[in-house]
XYZ file of C-alpha atoms in Angstrom:
493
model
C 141.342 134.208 -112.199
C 142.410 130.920 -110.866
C 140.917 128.010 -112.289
C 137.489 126.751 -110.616
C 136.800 123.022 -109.303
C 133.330 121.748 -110.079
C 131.388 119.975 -107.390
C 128.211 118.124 -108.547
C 126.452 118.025 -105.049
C 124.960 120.602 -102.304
C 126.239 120.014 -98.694
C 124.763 121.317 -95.562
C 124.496 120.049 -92.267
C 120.368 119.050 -91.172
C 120.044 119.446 -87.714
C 122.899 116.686 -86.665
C 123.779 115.113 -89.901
C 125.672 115.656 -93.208
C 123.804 116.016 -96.127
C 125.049 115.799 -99.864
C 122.632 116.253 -102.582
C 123.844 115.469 -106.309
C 120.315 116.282 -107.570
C 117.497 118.604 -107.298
C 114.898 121.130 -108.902
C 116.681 124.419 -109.083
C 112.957 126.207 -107.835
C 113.082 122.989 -104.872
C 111.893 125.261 -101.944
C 113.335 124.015 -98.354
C 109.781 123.668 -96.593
C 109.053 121.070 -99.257
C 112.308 118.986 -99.178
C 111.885 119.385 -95.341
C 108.454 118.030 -95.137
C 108.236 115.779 -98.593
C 111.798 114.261 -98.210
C 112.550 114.391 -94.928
C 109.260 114.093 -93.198
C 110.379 116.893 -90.960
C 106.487 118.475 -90.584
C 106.958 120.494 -87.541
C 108.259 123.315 -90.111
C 104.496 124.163 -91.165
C 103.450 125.756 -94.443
C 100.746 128.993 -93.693
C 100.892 131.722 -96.430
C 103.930 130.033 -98.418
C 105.472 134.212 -98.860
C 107.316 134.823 -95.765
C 105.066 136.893 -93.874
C 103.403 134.251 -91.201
C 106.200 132.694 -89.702
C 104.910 129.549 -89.556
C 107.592 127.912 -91.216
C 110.435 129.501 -89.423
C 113.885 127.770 -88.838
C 117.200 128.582 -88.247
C 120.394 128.640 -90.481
C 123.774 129.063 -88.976
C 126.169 130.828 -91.601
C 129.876 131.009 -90.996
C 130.543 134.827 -91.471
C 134.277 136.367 -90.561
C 134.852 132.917 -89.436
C 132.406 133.253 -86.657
C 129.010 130.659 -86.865
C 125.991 133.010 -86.980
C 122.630 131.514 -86.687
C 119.770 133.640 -88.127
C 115.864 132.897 -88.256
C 114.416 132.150 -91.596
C 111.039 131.679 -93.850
C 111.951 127.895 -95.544
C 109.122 128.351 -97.462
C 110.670 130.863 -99.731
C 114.421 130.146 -98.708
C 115.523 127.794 -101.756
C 117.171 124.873 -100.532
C 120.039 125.143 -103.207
C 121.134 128.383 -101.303
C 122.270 126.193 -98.438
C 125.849 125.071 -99.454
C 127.876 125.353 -96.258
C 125.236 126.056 -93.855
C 123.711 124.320 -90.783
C 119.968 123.868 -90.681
C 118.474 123.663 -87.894
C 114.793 122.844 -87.456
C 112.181 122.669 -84.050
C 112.537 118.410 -84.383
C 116.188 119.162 -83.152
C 115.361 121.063 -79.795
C 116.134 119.662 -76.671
C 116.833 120.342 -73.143
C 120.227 119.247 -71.430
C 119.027 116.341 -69.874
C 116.077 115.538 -72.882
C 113.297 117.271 -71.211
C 111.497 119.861 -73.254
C 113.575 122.900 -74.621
C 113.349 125.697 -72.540
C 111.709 127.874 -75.134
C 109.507 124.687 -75.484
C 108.717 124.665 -71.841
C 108.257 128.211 -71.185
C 105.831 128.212 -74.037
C 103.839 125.271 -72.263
C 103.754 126.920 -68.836
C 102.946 130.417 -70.121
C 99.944 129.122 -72.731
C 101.506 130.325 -75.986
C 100.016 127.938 -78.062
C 96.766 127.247 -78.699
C 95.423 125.495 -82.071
C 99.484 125.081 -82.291
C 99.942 125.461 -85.752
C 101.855 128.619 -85.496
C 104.007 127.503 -82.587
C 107.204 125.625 -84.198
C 107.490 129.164 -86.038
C 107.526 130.966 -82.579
C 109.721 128.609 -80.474
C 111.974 128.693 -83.451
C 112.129 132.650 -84.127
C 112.399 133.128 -80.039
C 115.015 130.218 -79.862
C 116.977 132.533 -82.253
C 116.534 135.303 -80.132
C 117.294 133.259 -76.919
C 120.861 132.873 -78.125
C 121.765 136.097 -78.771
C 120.127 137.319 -76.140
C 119.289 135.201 -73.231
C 117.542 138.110 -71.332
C 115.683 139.945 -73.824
C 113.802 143.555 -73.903
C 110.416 143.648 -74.580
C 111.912 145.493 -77.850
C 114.051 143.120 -78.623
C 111.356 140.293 -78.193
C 108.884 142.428 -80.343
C 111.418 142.832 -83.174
C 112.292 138.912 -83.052
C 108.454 138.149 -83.738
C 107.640 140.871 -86.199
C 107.572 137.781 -88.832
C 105.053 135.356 -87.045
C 101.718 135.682 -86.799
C 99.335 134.150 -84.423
C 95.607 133.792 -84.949
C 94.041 133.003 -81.722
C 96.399 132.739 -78.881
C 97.198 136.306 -78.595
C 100.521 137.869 -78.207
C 101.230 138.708 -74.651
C 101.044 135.109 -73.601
C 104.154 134.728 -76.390
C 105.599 137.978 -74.918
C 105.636 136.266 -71.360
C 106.977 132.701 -72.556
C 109.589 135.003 -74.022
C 111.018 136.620 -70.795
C 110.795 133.276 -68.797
C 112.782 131.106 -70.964
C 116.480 132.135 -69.004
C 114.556 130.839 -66.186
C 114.325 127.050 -67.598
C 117.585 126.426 -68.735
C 120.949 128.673 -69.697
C 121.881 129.674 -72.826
C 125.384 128.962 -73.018
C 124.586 125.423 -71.810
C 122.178 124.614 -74.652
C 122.880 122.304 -76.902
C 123.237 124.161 -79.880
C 125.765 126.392 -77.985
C 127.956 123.102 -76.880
C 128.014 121.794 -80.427
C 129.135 124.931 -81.605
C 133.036 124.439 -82.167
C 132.028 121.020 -84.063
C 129.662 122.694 -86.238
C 132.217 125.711 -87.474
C 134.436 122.717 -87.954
C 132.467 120.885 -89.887
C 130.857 123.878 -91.880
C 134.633 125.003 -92.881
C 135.479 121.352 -93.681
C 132.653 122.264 -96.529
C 134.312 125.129 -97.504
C 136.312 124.092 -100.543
C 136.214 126.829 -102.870
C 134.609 125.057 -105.496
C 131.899 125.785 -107.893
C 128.494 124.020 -107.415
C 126.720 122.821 -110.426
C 123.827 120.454 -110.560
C 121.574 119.858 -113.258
C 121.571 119.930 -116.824
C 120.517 121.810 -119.746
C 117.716 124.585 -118.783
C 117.144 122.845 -115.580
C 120.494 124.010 -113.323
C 121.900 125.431 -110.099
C 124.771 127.231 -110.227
C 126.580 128.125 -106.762
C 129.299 129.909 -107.547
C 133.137 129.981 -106.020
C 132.981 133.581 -105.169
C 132.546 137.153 -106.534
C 135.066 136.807 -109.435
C 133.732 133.667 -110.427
C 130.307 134.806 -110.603
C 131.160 137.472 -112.946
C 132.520 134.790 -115.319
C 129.101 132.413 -114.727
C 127.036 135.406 -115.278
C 128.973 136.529 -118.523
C 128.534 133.044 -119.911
C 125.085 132.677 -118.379
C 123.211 136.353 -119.118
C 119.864 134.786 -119.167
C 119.793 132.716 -115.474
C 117.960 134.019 -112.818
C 120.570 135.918 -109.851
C 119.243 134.591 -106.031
C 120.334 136.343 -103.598
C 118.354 136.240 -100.815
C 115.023 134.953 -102.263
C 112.766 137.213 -100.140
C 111.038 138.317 -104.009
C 112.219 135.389 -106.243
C 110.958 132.710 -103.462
C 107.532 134.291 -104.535
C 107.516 134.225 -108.499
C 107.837 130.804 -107.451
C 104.961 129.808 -104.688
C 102.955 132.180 -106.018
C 103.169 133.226 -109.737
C 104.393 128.946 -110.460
C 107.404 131.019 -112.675
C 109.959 128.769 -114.293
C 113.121 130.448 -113.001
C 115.866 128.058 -114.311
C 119.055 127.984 -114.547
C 119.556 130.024 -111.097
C 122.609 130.947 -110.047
C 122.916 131.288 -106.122
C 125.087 134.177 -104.539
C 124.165 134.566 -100.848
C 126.352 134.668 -98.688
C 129.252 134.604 -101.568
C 132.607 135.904 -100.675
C 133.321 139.365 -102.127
C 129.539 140.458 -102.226
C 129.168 140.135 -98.220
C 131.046 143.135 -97.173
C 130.838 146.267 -95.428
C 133.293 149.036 -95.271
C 133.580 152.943 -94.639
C 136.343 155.667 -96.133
C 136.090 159.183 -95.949
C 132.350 158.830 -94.935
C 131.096 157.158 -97.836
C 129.793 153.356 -96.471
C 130.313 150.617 -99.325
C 128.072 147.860 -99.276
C 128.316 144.820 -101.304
C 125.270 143.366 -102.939
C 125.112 140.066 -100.891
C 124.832 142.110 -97.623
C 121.629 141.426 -95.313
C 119.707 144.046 -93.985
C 120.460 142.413 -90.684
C 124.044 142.760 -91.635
C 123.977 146.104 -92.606
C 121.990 147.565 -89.513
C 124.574 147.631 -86.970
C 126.275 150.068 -88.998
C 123.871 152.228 -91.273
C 122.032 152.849 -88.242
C 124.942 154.512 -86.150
C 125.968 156.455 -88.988
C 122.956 157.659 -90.537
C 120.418 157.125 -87.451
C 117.039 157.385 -89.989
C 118.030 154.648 -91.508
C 117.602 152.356 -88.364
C 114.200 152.455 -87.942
C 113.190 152.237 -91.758
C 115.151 148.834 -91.620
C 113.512 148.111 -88.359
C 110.079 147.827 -90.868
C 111.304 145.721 -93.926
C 109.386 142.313 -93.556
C 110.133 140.913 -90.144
C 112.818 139.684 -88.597
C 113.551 136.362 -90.749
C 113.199 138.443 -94.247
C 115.976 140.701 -92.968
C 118.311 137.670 -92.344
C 117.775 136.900 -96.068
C 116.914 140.224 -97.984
C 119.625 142.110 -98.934
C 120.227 145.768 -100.242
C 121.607 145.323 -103.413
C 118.851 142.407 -104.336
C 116.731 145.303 -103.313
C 117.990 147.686 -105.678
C 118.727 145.306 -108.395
C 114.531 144.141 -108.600
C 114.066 147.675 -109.826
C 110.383 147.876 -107.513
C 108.889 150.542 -107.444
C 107.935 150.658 -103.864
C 111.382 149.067 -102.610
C 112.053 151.030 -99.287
C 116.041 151.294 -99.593
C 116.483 152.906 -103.618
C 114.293 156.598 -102.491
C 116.660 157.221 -98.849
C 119.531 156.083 -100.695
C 119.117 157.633 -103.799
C 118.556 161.057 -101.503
C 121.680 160.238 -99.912
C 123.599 160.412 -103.523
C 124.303 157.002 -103.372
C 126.398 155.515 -106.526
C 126.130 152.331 -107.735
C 128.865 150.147 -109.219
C 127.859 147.870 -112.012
C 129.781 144.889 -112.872
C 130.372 142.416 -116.125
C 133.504 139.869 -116.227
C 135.924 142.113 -114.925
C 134.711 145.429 -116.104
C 133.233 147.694 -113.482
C 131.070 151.097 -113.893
C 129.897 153.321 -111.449
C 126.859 155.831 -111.853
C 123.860 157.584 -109.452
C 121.866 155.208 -108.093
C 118.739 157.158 -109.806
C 119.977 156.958 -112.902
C 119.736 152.617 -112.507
C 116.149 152.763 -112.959
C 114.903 153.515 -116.121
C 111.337 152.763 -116.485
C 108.665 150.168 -114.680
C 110.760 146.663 -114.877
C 113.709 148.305 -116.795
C 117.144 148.843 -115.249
C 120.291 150.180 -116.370
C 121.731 146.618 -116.977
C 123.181 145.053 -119.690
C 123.212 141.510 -119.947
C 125.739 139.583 -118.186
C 126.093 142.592 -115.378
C 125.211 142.531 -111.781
C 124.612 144.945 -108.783
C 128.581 144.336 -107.402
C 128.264 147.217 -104.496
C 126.119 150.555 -102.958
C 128.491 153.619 -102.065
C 126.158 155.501 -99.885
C 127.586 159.121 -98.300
C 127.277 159.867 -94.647
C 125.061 162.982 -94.314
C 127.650 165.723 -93.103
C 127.032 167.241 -89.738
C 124.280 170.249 -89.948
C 122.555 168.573 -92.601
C 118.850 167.072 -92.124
C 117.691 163.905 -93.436
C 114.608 161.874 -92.521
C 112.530 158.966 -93.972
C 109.105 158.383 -94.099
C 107.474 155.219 -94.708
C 103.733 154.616 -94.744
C 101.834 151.452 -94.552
C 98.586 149.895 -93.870
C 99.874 148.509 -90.700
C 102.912 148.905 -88.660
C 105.363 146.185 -88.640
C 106.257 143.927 -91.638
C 103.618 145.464 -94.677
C 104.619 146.656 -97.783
C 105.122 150.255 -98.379
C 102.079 152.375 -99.998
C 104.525 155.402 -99.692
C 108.012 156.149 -98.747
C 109.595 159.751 -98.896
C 112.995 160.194 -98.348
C 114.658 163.706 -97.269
C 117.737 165.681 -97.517
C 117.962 169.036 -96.525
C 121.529 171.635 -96.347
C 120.631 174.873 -95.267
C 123.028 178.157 -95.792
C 123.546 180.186 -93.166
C 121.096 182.844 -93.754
C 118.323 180.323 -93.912
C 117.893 179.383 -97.070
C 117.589 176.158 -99.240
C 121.543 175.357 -100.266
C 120.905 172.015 -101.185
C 117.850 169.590 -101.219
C 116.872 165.620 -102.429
C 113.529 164.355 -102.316
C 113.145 160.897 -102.983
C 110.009 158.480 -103.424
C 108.899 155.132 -103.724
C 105.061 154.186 -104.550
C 104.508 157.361 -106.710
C 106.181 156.141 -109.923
C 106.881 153.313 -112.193
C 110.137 153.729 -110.508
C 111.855 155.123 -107.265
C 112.199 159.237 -108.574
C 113.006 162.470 -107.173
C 110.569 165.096 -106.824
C 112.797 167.774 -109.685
C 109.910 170.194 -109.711
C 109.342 170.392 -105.753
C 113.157 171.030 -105.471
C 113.518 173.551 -108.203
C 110.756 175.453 -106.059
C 112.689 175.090 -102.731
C 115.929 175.969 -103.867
C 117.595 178.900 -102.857
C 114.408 180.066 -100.754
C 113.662 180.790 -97.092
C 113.343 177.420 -95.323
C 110.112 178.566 -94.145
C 106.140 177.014 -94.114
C 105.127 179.537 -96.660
C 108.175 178.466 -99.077
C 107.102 174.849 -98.287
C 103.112 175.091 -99.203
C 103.807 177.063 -102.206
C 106.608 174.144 -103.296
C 103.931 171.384 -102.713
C 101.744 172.678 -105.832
C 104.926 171.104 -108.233
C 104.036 167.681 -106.876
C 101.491 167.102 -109.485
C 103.529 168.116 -112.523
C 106.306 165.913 -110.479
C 104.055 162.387 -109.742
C 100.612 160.471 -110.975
C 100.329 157.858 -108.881
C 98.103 154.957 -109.186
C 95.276 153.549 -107.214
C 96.161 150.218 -106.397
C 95.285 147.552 -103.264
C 97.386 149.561 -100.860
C 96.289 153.100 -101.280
C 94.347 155.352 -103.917
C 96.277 157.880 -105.802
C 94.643 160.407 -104.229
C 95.959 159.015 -100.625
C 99.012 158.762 -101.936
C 99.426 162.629 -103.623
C 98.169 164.029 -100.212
C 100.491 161.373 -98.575
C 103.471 162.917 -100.079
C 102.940 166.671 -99.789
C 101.969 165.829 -95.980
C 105.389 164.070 -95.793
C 106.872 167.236 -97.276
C 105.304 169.292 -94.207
C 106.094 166.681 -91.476
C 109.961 167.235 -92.650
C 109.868 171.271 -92.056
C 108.189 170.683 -89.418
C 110.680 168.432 -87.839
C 114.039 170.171 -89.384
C 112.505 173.566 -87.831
C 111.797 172.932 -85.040
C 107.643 173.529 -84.726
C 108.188 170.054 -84.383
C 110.314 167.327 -82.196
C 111.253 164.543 -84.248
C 110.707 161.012 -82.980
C 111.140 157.853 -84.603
C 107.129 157.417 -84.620
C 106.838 160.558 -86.860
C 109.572 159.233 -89.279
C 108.406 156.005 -89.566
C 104.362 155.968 -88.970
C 101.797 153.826 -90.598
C 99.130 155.115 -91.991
């Protein structure tokens, strides 16, 4: 590998200016440095974890050489992520002429707001939204606000601000749209290709060049904590006050953001967004769309990504069970040696990983079901839209010809100390009549296959019957006693 450059400072564009910071806490949150150092307090602090919204802003990324702006929670987005980005937050809205924005005004003549606290999140998450999609869906708009929460204006007020904004102003006339040219030029003027390091001793950043080069930091640096997109690590910080230094940041890192597909197996590097990944998982394996559809709201999908997912080793993380039903391998890397094994085989035991020190999650090689066979995923939750999963069964089915069981993966999360297969419930299906009788006599291996616990999101006992139900809802779908929708395969509880 080519030799690195060091750079000593983080540079980002704030609304309309430059910004070049030599020094900072590595755990330095954006909300604070927006509000403490800036004095930028329309981005509002509410639950500090990424689930109210109510600190919402956006962050333009230059991906394929395209500027992408994306909604995000800056209370757990770390501002030394933000190398070669463009920030933008509600202080910079403005109409053509300097009247209100016309998310701003629609709000106003609509009554989206009332105690107001929550509004800079909305306008900002709907100002996202307005962009790509001037006209929106109710869908569309439902999906764009699954991350903000609203305490006393009530939502259909938001929902009608939302489909009157075109009627205010134009998208492709808004500001943000006119500056765009100067902004990509800018943002690649950043682009150098050097390392970022800031800091000394214990208390460092590390942003590396790209892939390669964060092999070689990694190697060197075993111990620092890997960042991807923050969605978990933002938390050990805002809420469990963990000392996470050094960090080394990789989001958005060349040769960890791609995306490919050969002889139907999808690669996904570790860097990759669920946002990024949705276009294409959910043509290809259509199950998959609504599951990712449910992970957080909109603004932790713009940050989360899959292999951070798989690489935190949760138990209840909702892509390891589908995937690991899928067959998906894993490739493991460490300087410049690579491994590849089953993604089950990764998780060990509660907090343990197949990882040696110094390697990282490089990429996800995830199969395309072939055509006949049946795969569903079912995720179950207290509520709906953005809650963490209680239970999650994942569901691969080949049948023969005759009928019976050729080949079957059951996969769940929330019944172990780790994402696991159910071995006993497919030893019993195997090979036998896919039929209701087969299916109710397979569901007595469940308890020699899971003990789940009883914990704040569902008793063990909810969760055993949870499963086995799951189990039924799939032959029941896949035999036809029972259309399948995308309610039934992805249904809170």
């Amino acid at each position: 590998m080519a030799k690195v450059t060091i750079r000593n400072e983080i540079r980002f564009i704030l609304n309309g200016r430059d910004v070049a910071l030599p020094s900072m806490a590595p755990e330095t949150t954006l909300l604070d440095w927006l509000r403490l150092d800036r004095s930028l307090r329309g981005t509002k602090e509410g639950c500090a974890e990424g689930d109210c919204g109510a600190c919402t802003v956006l962050v333009g990324k230059l991906s394929a050489g395209k500027l992408v702006y994306e909604s995000v929670n800056a209370c757990i987005r770390f501002l030394g992520s933000l190398d070669g980005t463009h920030v933008v937050t509600v202080e910079h809205l403005r109409g053509v002429s300097g009247q209100l924005h016309p998310v701003q005004q629609a709000m106003v003549d609509f009554h989206g707001s009332q105690c107001g606290f929550c509004t800079p999140g909305f306008v900002m998450s709907l100002y996202g939204l307005w962009m790509k999609s001037p006209d929106p869906s109710n869908a569309e708009i439902e999906k764009a606000l699954q991350g903000n929460l609203c305490r006393c204006t009530g939502y259909e007020a938001i929902m009608r601000a939302a489909r009157a904004i075109s009627s205010h102003g134009k998208a492709a006339k808004d500001p943000l749209a006119a500056e765009r040219k100067a902004i990509t030029a800018r943002l690649e003027a950043m682009r150098d290709g050097a390392r970022v390091e800031i800091g000394a001793g214990k208390q460092r950043l590390i942003v590396p060049a790209n892939a390669d080069d964060f092999a070689a930091v990694l190697d060197k640096e075993p111990g620092a904590t890997v960042v991807a997109g923050s969605t978990d690590v933002g938390l050990w910080v805002t809420k469990h006050m963990r000392d996470i230094s050094p960090v080394i940041f990789i989001g958005n890192l060349d040769g960890l953001c791609d995306i490919s597909e050969d002889n139907d197996v999808i690669t996904i590097g570790a860097g990759v967004t669920y946002t990024d990944a949705f276009a294409t998982l959910a043509k290809r394996i259509p199950a998959l769309g609504p599951l990712f559809d449910r992970i957080g709201g909109e603004q932790v999908r713009n940050m989360g990504t899959i292999g951070g997912n798989i690489a935190n080793g949760s138990p209840i993380g909702d892509t390891p069970p589908p995937l690991i039903a899928l067959g998906a391998q894993l490739t493991l890397r460490r300087g410049k040696k690579r491994r590849t094994i089953p993604l089950e085989d990764f998780f060990i035991a509660y907090g343990k990983q197949d990882r040696q020190p110094g390697e990282f999650v490089e990429a996800v090689h995830v199969p395309v079901p072939a055509k006949g066979t049946k795969f569903a995923v079912y995720k179950i939750t207290k509520r709906r839209d953005e809650d963490i999963t209680a239970a999650l069964g994942a569901f691969f089915l080949d049948l023969a010809k005759d009928g019976t069981v050729a080949d079957i993966c059951i996969a769940y999360g929330g019944m172990a100390a780790t994402p696991k297969r159910a071995f006993g419930v497919e030893k019993a299906l195997l090979g036998k009549p896919w039929t209701e009788a087969t299916v109710e006599t397979a569901m007595a291996e469940y308890a020699g296959d899971f003990t789940p616990l009883t914990d704040m999101r569902a008793s063990a006992e909810y969760r055993a019957l949870a499963a086995k139900n799951l189990l039924l809802r799939f032959f029941a779908e896949t035999s036809g006693t029972r259309e399948p929708t995308q309610v039934s395969r992805n249904e809170a509880a």
